[in-house]
Amino acid sequence: AELRCLRGKEIGMIFQEPMTSLNPLQRVETQLAESLFLHQGISKESAKPLIIDWLNRTGLNDAKTRLTAYPHELSGGERQRVMIALSLLNNPKLLIADEPTTALDVTIQAQILDMLTVLQRELGLAILFITHDLNLVRRIASRVAVMRNGLIVEEGSVADVFTNPQHDYTRALLHGDKNLFRIHNNLSASSDSVTLSVKDLKVYFPVKKGFFRRKTGNIKAVDGVSFEVCKGEALGVVGESGSGKTTLVKALLRLQSSSGSINLNGIPIQTQSQGMNEKQFRPLRRKLQIIFQDPYGSLSPRMTVRDIVSEGLAIHNLCEKSEREDLVRSALSDVGMDNPDFLDRYPNEFSGGQRQRIAIARCLVIKPEILVLDE
């Protein structure tokens, strides 16, 4: 009972994966109002202006209308902003931020960091900022502790650690950060080898109001997008959170209804009206693979790593059963997960970064032609 009084009031926490930390059965307003009621006794009606104010401060577009949304109706970045508002509603003394800006675009990321800095100054807020992003450490931290294999290997002021690192691991981290943008692609794109072609793709969500739920308009999530991706080419789709990037990806993979034209190696795959039903499209799914934004939500909690990575090989019958083990081990080794003990573990036994590497291995093991990377 004493701990429950501290959690959420004196200590706030921003979790790394907002989809799994928000209640999928409750609307945004309900979840935020609950915290205010439990810790401050504020009624739902009185809490509404405060909730809207905090959602606006975290950069959530059209916060007032998003109060009635469920978490799955928001983008990854929007869910994270709700999570940040939830952790700060009661003005805690300590804020634990576990990779809080992973799902946010750089514009909103800067706003969130500025907001945390202002709150820290105004409220005397203590922040424990957990991150793999060295640039964020430079920007927000006054002291830094470098952790490896469960141990703090170096600790000191940001200026001292970044300018004069003492531990070999710290030097390796800083060296890797400097070389991040020196990666180059050895493959050259060829204009006559278009793998994916998209023309005038649209995804509209109807807006329904009233007792009879009559359609009153549309939310234009994707509105007439066209592009081509050639063999050996990488195309970056950039935009703020909620701009329609993930909806575009879902439409490409036929996980979301859409209109327009999608061609894979010259074959129209968009809709059944274009001669491609789900049964005909299934063999082509191997060629189109996606790494989702939320690794915990995309991995089955009831399957081991071995089963998760080998599932695609079995479904598409890409090799003999006796060969799967070697292919699985090779794919995991490629993403730095070559510990044989990992094969029989479940997703909940890994960190967020390790789960994402498992998701990447699952895609790469079946050698797709198009790899879609959603954050």
Tab-separated table of C-alpha atoms in Angstrom:
chain	number	residue	atom	x	y	z
A	1	ALA	CA	0.000	0.000	0.000
A	2	GLU	CA	2.864	2.380	0.807
A	3	LEU	CA	4.578	1.587	-2.500
A	4	ARG	CA	1.358	2.207	-4.438
A	5	CYS	CA	1.252	5.706	-2.945
A	6	LEU	CA	4.749	6.343	-4.291
A	7	ARG	CA	4.334	4.802	-7.735
A	8	GLY	CA	2.782	7.286	-10.104
A	9	LYS	CA	2.842	10.146	-7.585
A	10	GLU	CA	6.373	10.459	-6.201
A	11	ILE	CA	7.962	8.249	-8.898
A	12	GLY	CA	6.897	8.376	-12.523
A	13	MET	CA	8.088	6.007	-15.244
A	14	ILE	CA	8.083	6.260	-19.027
A	15	PHE	CA	8.317	2.749	-20.449
A	16	GLN	CA	10.155	1.801	-23.633
A	17	GLU	CA	7.178	0.126	-25.319
A	18	PRO	CA	4.040	2.262	-24.976
A	19	MET	CA	1.722	-0.239	-26.682
A	20	THR	CA	2.336	-2.831	-23.979
A	21	SER	CA	2.366	-0.346	-21.082
A	22	LEU	CA	-1.018	1.236	-21.856
A	23	ASN	CA	-4.281	-0.594	-21.191
A	24	PRO	CA	-5.653	-1.729	-24.592
A	25	LEU	CA	-9.233	-1.841	-23.236
A	26	GLN	CA	-9.370	1.730	-21.913
A	27	ARG	CA	-9.565	5.040	-23.728
A	28	VAL	CA	-6.816	7.628	-23.333
A	29	GLU	CA	-8.865	9.925	-21.068
A	30	THR	CA	-9.847	7.060	-18.751
A	31	GLN	CA	-6.254	5.962	-18.209
A	32	LEU	CA	-4.970	9.440	-17.442
A	33	ALA	CA	-7.967	10.371	-15.282
A	34	GLU	CA	-7.497	7.216	-13.201
A	35	SER	CA	-4.027	8.311	-12.108
A	36	LEU	CA	-5.257	11.771	-11.077
A	37	PHE	CA	-8.182	10.270	-9.148
A	38	LEU	CA	-6.059	7.693	-7.309
A	39	HIS	CA	-3.309	10.093	-6.254
A	40	GLN	CA	-5.080	13.449	-5.970
A	41	GLY	CA	-8.773	12.591	-5.713
A	42	ILE	CA	-9.619	14.654	-8.814
A	43	SER	CA	-12.859	13.642	-10.548
A	44	LYS	CA	-12.904	12.716	-14.237
A	45	GLU	CA	-14.772	15.910	-15.152
A	46	SER	CA	-12.321	18.133	-13.272
A	47	ALA	CA	-9.346	16.203	-14.657
A	48	LYS	CA	-10.230	16.720	-18.314
A	49	PRO	CA	-8.702	20.232	-18.746
A	50	LEU	CA	-5.523	19.105	-16.971
A	51	ILE	CA	-5.278	16.002	-19.169
A	52	ILE	CA	-5.715	18.028	-22.361
A	53	ASP	CA	-3.075	20.506	-21.173
A	54	TRP	CA	-0.520	17.731	-20.542
A	55	LEU	CA	-1.242	16.011	-23.861
A	56	ASN	CA	-0.748	19.334	-25.636
A	57	ARG	CA	2.534	19.890	-23.784
A	58	THR	CA	3.810	16.525	-24.990
A	59	GLY	CA	3.006	17.465	-28.603
A	60	LEU	CA	-0.045	15.274	-29.269
A	61	ASN	CA	-1.915	16.724	-32.231
A	62	ASP	CA	-5.613	17.483	-31.689
A	63	ALA	CA	-5.403	16.293	-28.093
A	64	LYS	CA	-9.055	17.008	-27.292
A	65	THR	CA	-10.400	14.597	-29.913
A	66	ARG	CA	-7.817	11.924	-29.003
A	67	LEU	CA	-9.236	11.559	-25.491
A	68	THR	CA	-11.744	8.966	-26.720
A	69	ALA	CA	-9.167	6.950	-28.695
A	70	TYR	CA	-7.882	3.526	-27.699
A	71	PRO	CA	-4.095	2.899	-27.777
A	72	HIS	CA	-4.282	0.846	-30.981
A	73	GLU	CA	-5.860	3.823	-32.762
A	74	LEU	CA	-2.733	5.931	-32.177
A	75	SER	CA	0.659	5.763	-33.834
A	76	GLY	CA	3.707	4.572	-31.885
A	77	GLY	CA	4.878	8.133	-31.272
A	78	GLU	CA	1.422	9.272	-30.196
A	79	ARG	CA	1.163	6.393	-27.724
A	80	GLN	CA	4.547	7.338	-26.296
A	81	ARG	CA	3.406	10.918	-25.788
A	82	VAL	CA	0.339	9.659	-23.905
A	83	MET	CA	2.689	7.561	-21.755
A	84	ILE	CA	4.873	10.604	-21.047
A	85	ALA	CA	1.821	12.673	-20.061
A	86	LEU	CA	0.650	9.847	-17.787
A	87	SER	CA	4.009	9.724	-15.999
A	88	LEU	CA	4.115	13.486	-15.392
A	89	LEU	CA	0.477	14.212	-14.484
A	90	ASN	CA	1.097	14.098	-10.745
A	91	ASN	CA	4.351	16.097	-10.790
A	92	PRO	CA	6.610	13.300	-9.473
A	93	LYS	CA	9.921	13.978	-7.711
A	94	LEU	CA	11.726	11.212	-9.624
A	95	LEU	CA	11.145	10.373	-13.271
A	96	ILE	CA	12.560	7.125	-14.671
A	97	ALA	CA	12.682	7.399	-18.468
A	98	ASP	CA	13.439	4.088	-20.205
A	99	GLU	CA	14.231	4.957	-23.849
A	100	PRO	CA	11.403	7.552	-23.789
A	101	THR	CA	11.976	9.030	-27.254
A	102	THR	CA	12.581	5.830	-29.248
A	103	ALA	CA	9.282	6.093	-31.134
A	104	LEU	CA	9.359	9.862	-31.664
A	105	ASP	CA	10.503	11.854	-34.669
A	106	VAL	CA	13.363	14.305	-34.185
A	107	THR	CA	11.074	17.361	-34.004
A	108	ILE	CA	8.903	15.977	-31.209
A	109	GLN	CA	11.939	14.385	-29.602
A	110	ALA	CA	13.481	17.828	-29.234
A	111	GLN	CA	10.227	19.191	-27.795
A	112	ILE	CA	9.988	16.361	-25.261
A	113	LEU	CA	13.599	16.819	-24.143
A	114	ASP	CA	13.110	20.581	-23.826
A	115	MET	CA	9.939	19.964	-21.818
A	116	LEU	CA	11.723	17.537	-19.486
A	117	THR	CA	14.539	20.057	-19.020
A	118	VAL	CA	12.070	22.843	-18.141
A	119	LEU	CA	10.177	20.575	-15.716
A	120	GLN	CA	13.411	19.481	-14.124
A	121	ARG	CA	14.302	23.121	-13.490
A	122	GLU	CA	10.820	24.215	-12.354
A	123	LEU	CA	9.952	21.234	-10.158
A	124	GLY	CA	13.412	20.161	-9.060
A	125	LEU	CA	12.692	16.899	-10.868
A	126	ALA	CA	15.304	14.137	-10.643
A	127	ILE	CA	15.571	12.165	-13.898
A	128	LEU	CA	17.087	8.738	-14.463
A	129	PHE	CA	17.411	8.701	-18.258
A	130	ILE	CA	18.062	5.248	-19.724
A	131	THR	CA	19.146	5.318	-23.372
A	132	HIS	CA	21.473	3.903	-26.009
A	133	ASP	CA	21.523	7.246	-27.863
A	134	LEU	CA	24.732	9.113	-27.016
A	135	ASN	CA	23.448	12.346	-28.528
A	136	LEU	CA	20.537	12.342	-26.065
A	137	VAL	CA	22.967	11.814	-23.201
A	138	ARG	CA	24.971	14.845	-24.312
A	139	ARG	CA	21.833	16.925	-24.528
A	140	ILE	CA	19.950	16.101	-21.334
A	141	ALA	CA	22.336	14.595	-18.786
A	142	SER	CA	24.693	16.235	-16.329
A	143	ARG	CA	26.265	12.931	-15.277
A	144	VAL	CA	26.569	9.686	-17.209
A	145	ALA	CA	27.049	6.071	-16.123
A	146	VAL	CA	28.127	3.560	-18.790
A	147	MET	CA	26.742	0.068	-18.226
A	148	ARG	CA	27.948	-3.238	-19.655
A	149	ASN	CA	26.976	-6.797	-18.744
A	150	GLY	CA	25.165	-5.654	-15.617
A	151	LEU	CA	27.991	-3.495	-14.299
A	152	ILE	CA	28.685	0.257	-14.282
A	153	VAL	CA	32.082	0.352	-15.997
A	154	GLU	CA	32.518	4.138	-16.003
A	155	GLU	CA	30.848	7.101	-14.359
A	156	GLY	CA	31.432	10.833	-14.365
A	157	SER	CA	30.315	14.166	-15.761
A	158	VAL	CA	29.170	14.198	-19.376
A	159	ALA	CA	32.075	16.480	-20.337
A	160	ASP	CA	34.684	14.208	-18.749
A	161	VAL	CA	33.326	10.933	-20.100
A	162	PHE	CA	32.805	12.190	-23.642
A	163	THR	CA	36.102	14.025	-23.958
A	164	ASN	CA	38.328	11.664	-21.984
A	165	PRO	CA	36.778	8.166	-21.715
A	166	GLN	CA	38.720	5.813	-19.452
A	167	HIS	CA	37.170	2.424	-20.208
A	168	ASP	CA	37.695	0.538	-23.471
A	169	TYR	CA	33.955	-0.094	-23.809
A	170	THR	CA	33.160	3.616	-23.497
A	171	ARG	CA	35.757	4.427	-26.146
A	172	ALA	CA	34.227	1.773	-28.430
A	173	LEU	CA	30.751	3.287	-27.976
A	174	LEU	CA	31.971	6.793	-28.806
A	175	HIS	CA	33.978	5.538	-31.772
A	176	GLY	CA	30.952	3.658	-33.112
A	177	ASP	CA	28.785	6.758	-32.789
A	178	LYS	CA	31.224	8.800	-34.888
A	179	ASN	CA	31.280	6.124	-37.598
A	180	LEU	CA	27.501	5.708	-37.702
A	181	PHE	CA	27.019	7.667	-40.913
A	182	ARG	CA	30.005	6.201	-42.746
A	183	ILE	CA	28.085	3.043	-43.638
A	184	HIS	CA	27.694	2.708	-47.391
A	185	ASN	CA	25.736	0.429	-49.696
A	186	ASN	CA	27.846	-1.655	-52.074
A	187	LEU	CA	24.840	-2.380	-54.265
A	188	SER	CA	23.976	0.139	-56.964
A	189	ALA	CA	20.361	0.802	-57.838
A	190	SER	CA	19.329	0.156	-61.420
A	191	SER	CA	16.454	2.072	-62.966
A	192	ASP	CA	15.467	-0.919	-65.101
A	193	SER	CA	15.061	-3.236	-62.095
A	194	VAL	CA	12.060	-1.751	-60.278
A	195	THR	CA	11.113	-4.174	-57.512
A	196	LEU	CA	8.238	-2.228	-55.934
A	197	SER	CA	6.102	0.365	-57.704
A	198	VAL	CA	3.337	2.333	-55.961
A	199	LYS	CA	1.000	4.799	-57.674
A	200	ASP	CA	-1.674	7.030	-56.117
A	201	LEU	CA	-2.038	4.911	-52.966
A	202	LYS	CA	-4.805	6.083	-50.638
A	203	VAL	CA	-6.000	4.950	-47.216
A	204	TYR	CA	-9.065	6.748	-45.852
A	205	PHE	CA	-10.678	6.049	-42.476
A	206	PRO	CA	-14.374	7.026	-42.214
A	207	VAL	CA	-15.482	9.367	-39.444
A	208	LYS	CA	-18.848	8.286	-38.027
A	209	LYS	CA	-20.967	10.290	-35.621
A	210	GLY	CA	-24.396	10.220	-34.055
A	211	PHE	CA	-26.602	7.435	-32.750
A	212	PHE	CA	-26.799	5.748	-36.164
A	213	ARG	CA	-23.048	6.139	-36.744
A	214	ARG	CA	-23.499	7.928	-40.054
A	215	LYS	CA	-20.379	8.771	-42.026
A	216	THR	CA	-19.597	12.480	-41.776
A	217	GLY	CA	-16.164	12.585	-43.396
A	218	ASN	CA	-12.804	10.866	-43.805
A	219	ILE	CA	-9.438	10.865	-42.096
A	220	LYS	CA	-6.954	10.836	-44.968
A	221	ALA	CA	-4.127	8.797	-43.448
A	222	VAL	CA	-2.460	8.238	-46.838
A	223	ASP	CA	-3.559	10.468	-49.684
A	224	GLY	CA	-2.189	9.725	-53.146
A	225	VAL	CA	1.352	8.425	-52.479
A	226	SER	CA	3.524	7.295	-55.419
A	227	PHE	CA	7.103	5.976	-55.483
A	228	GLU	CA	9.384	3.255	-56.828
A	229	VAL	CA	12.054	1.137	-55.133
A	230	CYS	CA	14.690	-0.540	-57.304
A	231	LYS	CA	16.794	-3.582	-56.576
A	232	GLY	CA	19.709	-2.637	-54.325
A	233	GLU	CA	18.121	0.704	-53.397
A	234	ALA	CA	17.056	2.036	-49.999
A	235	LEU	CA	14.162	4.510	-49.825
A	236	GLY	CA	13.643	6.511	-46.638
A	237	VAL	CA	10.115	7.685	-45.797
A	238	VAL	CA	10.390	10.535	-43.292
A	239	GLY	CA	7.647	12.365	-41.451
A	240	GLU	CA	6.417	13.359	-38.023
A	241	SER	CA	4.644	10.856	-35.823
A	242	GLY	CA	1.070	10.374	-37.019
A	243	SER	CA	1.823	11.492	-40.577
A	244	GLY	CA	0.775	8.119	-42.041
A	245	LYS	CA	4.089	6.244	-42.365
A	246	THR	CA	2.982	3.034	-40.658
A	247	THR	CA	-0.408	3.088	-42.407
A	248	LEU	CA	1.452	3.313	-45.722
A	249	VAL	CA	3.539	0.267	-44.753
A	250	LYS	CA	0.459	-1.746	-43.749
A	251	ALA	CA	-1.182	-0.923	-47.073
A	252	LEU	CA	1.906	-2.091	-48.985
A	253	LEU	CA	1.739	-5.435	-47.184
A	254	ARG	CA	-2.023	-5.754	-47.671
A	255	LEU	CA	-2.572	-5.591	-43.927
A	256	GLN	CA	-4.738	-2.480	-44.455
A	257	SER	CA	-7.397	-1.854	-47.116
A	258	SER	CA	-6.379	0.786	-49.642
A	259	SER	CA	-6.929	2.045	-53.159
A	260	GLY	CA	-4.400	2.729	-55.883
A	261	SER	CA	-1.773	0.569	-57.534
A	262	ILE	CA	0.911	-1.640	-55.925
A	263	ASN	CA	3.152	-3.718	-58.174
A	264	LEU	CA	5.769	-6.225	-57.006
A	265	ASN	CA	8.168	-7.157	-59.820
A	266	GLY	CA	5.518	-5.980	-62.281
A	267	ILE	CA	2.743	-8.081	-60.704
A	268	PRO	CA	-0.284	-6.107	-59.377
A	269	ILE	CA	-0.872	-7.192	-55.782
A	270	GLN	CA	-3.136	-4.465	-54.445
A	271	THR	CA	-6.682	-5.900	-54.404
A	272	GLN	CA	-8.768	-8.866	-55.432
A	273	SER	CA	-10.307	-6.733	-58.182
A	274	GLN	CA	-6.860	-6.638	-59.780
A	275	GLY	CA	-6.726	-10.437	-59.900
A	276	MET	CA	-4.821	-11.195	-56.678
A	277	ASN	CA	-6.740	-12.776	-53.821
A	278	GLU	CA	-5.229	-13.633	-50.444
A	279	LYS	CA	-4.516	-17.256	-51.360
A	280	GLN	CA	-2.618	-16.164	-54.493
A	281	PHE	CA	-0.780	-13.451	-52.580
A	282	ARG	CA	0.400	-15.689	-49.737
A	283	PRO	CA	3.459	-17.117	-51.579
A	284	LEU	CA	4.558	-13.536	-52.325
A	285	ARG	CA	4.557	-12.580	-48.638
A	286	ARG	CA	7.987	-14.173	-48.332
A	287	LYS	CA	9.317	-11.503	-50.699
A	288	LEU	CA	7.783	-8.682	-48.618
A	289	GLN	CA	8.921	-8.734	-44.993
A	290	ILE	CA	8.473	-6.142	-42.261
A	291	ILE	CA	10.291	-5.322	-39.043
A	292	PHE	CA	7.658	-3.725	-36.823
A	293	GLN	CA	8.135	-0.683	-34.618
A	294	ASP	CA	7.166	-2.499	-31.419
A	295	PRO	CA	9.202	-5.717	-31.173
A	296	TYR	CA	7.436	-7.007	-28.066
A	297	GLY	CA	4.044	-6.731	-29.731
A	298	SER	CA	5.249	-8.429	-32.924
A	299	LEU	CA	6.740	-11.521	-31.257
A	300	SER	CA	4.527	-14.309	-29.929
A	301	PRO	CA	5.007	-14.553	-26.141
A	302	ARG	CA	4.272	-18.298	-26.308
A	303	MET	CA	6.969	-19.164	-28.828
A	304	THR	CA	10.680	-19.650	-28.211
A	305	VAL	CA	13.292	-17.787	-30.242
A	306	ARG	CA	13.978	-20.976	-32.214
A	307	ASP	CA	10.299	-21.295	-33.177
A	308	ILE	CA	9.912	-17.590	-33.982
A	309	VAL	CA	12.875	-17.413	-36.358
A	310	SER	CA	12.192	-20.779	-38.014
A	311	GLU	CA	8.448	-20.220	-38.494
A	312	GLY	CA	8.835	-18.498	-41.871
A	313	LEU	CA	11.095	-21.259	-43.164
A	314	ALA	CA	8.447	-23.839	-42.270
A	315	ILE	CA	5.436	-21.906	-43.591
A	316	HIS	CA	7.044	-21.208	-46.973
A	317	ASN	CA	8.735	-24.640	-47.102
A	318	LEU	CA	12.103	-23.072	-47.937
A	319	CYS	CA	14.308	-25.889	-46.682
A	320	GLU	CA	14.340	-29.336	-45.142
A	321	LYS	CA	13.532	-29.573	-41.440
A	322	SER	CA	17.071	-30.775	-40.733
A	323	GLU	CA	18.507	-27.572	-42.239
A	324	ARG	CA	16.399	-25.105	-40.237
A	325	GLU	CA	18.500	-25.211	-37.088
A	326	ASP	CA	21.666	-24.121	-38.922
A	327	LEU	CA	19.813	-21.341	-40.769
A	328	VAL	CA	18.256	-20.076	-37.530
A	329	ARG	CA	21.601	-20.040	-35.743
A	330	SER	CA	23.226	-18.246	-38.685
A	331	ALA	CA	20.501	-15.558	-38.805
A	332	LEU	CA	20.753	-14.953	-35.048
A	333	SER	CA	24.536	-14.772	-35.286
A	334	ASP	CA	24.208	-12.093	-37.991
A	335	VAL	CA	22.323	-9.867	-35.541
A	336	GLY	CA	24.663	-10.526	-32.621
A	337	MET	CA	22.506	-13.126	-30.854
A	338	ASP	CA	24.796	-16.133	-31.233
A	339	ASN	CA	24.495	-17.427	-27.660
A	340	PRO	CA	23.072	-20.998	-28.016
A	341	ASP	CA	21.130	-20.532	-24.761
A	342	PHE	CA	18.964	-17.890	-26.463
A	343	LEU	CA	17.249	-20.446	-28.731
A	344	ASP	CA	14.980	-21.878	-26.024
A	345	ARG	CA	14.126	-18.599	-24.310
A	346	TYR	CA	10.926	-16.565	-24.707
A	347	PRO	CA	10.634	-12.883	-25.784
A	348	ASN	CA	9.923	-11.659	-22.237
A	349	GLU	CA	13.393	-12.855	-21.198
A	350	PHE	CA	15.147	-10.316	-23.456
A	351	SER	CA	15.640	-6.555	-23.507
A	352	GLY	CA	13.862	-4.341	-26.036
A	353	GLY	CA	16.958	-4.183	-28.248
A	354	GLN	CA	17.426	-7.951	-28.150
A	355	ARG	CA	13.785	-8.515	-29.071
A	356	GLN	CA	14.183	-6.220	-32.059
A	357	ARG	CA	17.226	-8.188	-33.196
A	358	ILE	CA	15.178	-11.380	-33.006
A	359	ALA	CA	12.534	-9.711	-35.189
A	360	ILE	CA	15.228	-8.717	-37.698
A	361	ALA	CA	16.621	-12.276	-37.789
A	362	ARG	CA	13.112	-13.623	-38.412
A	363	CYS	CA	12.866	-11.467	-41.536
A	364	LEU	CA	16.367	-12.016	-42.880
A	365	VAL	CA	16.348	-15.816	-42.538
A	366	ILE	CA	13.884	-16.182	-45.431
A	367	LYS	CA	15.822	-13.783	-47.704
A	368	PRO	CA	13.123	-11.286	-48.780
A	369	GLU	CA	13.320	-9.038	-51.848
A	370	ILE	CA	11.730	-6.063	-50.077
A	371	LEU	CA	12.536	-5.352	-46.426
A	372	VAL	CA	10.273	-2.800	-44.745
A	373	LEU	CA	11.721	-1.176	-41.619
A	374	ASP	CA	9.118	0.613	-39.490
A	375	GLU	CA	11.227	2.628	-37.041
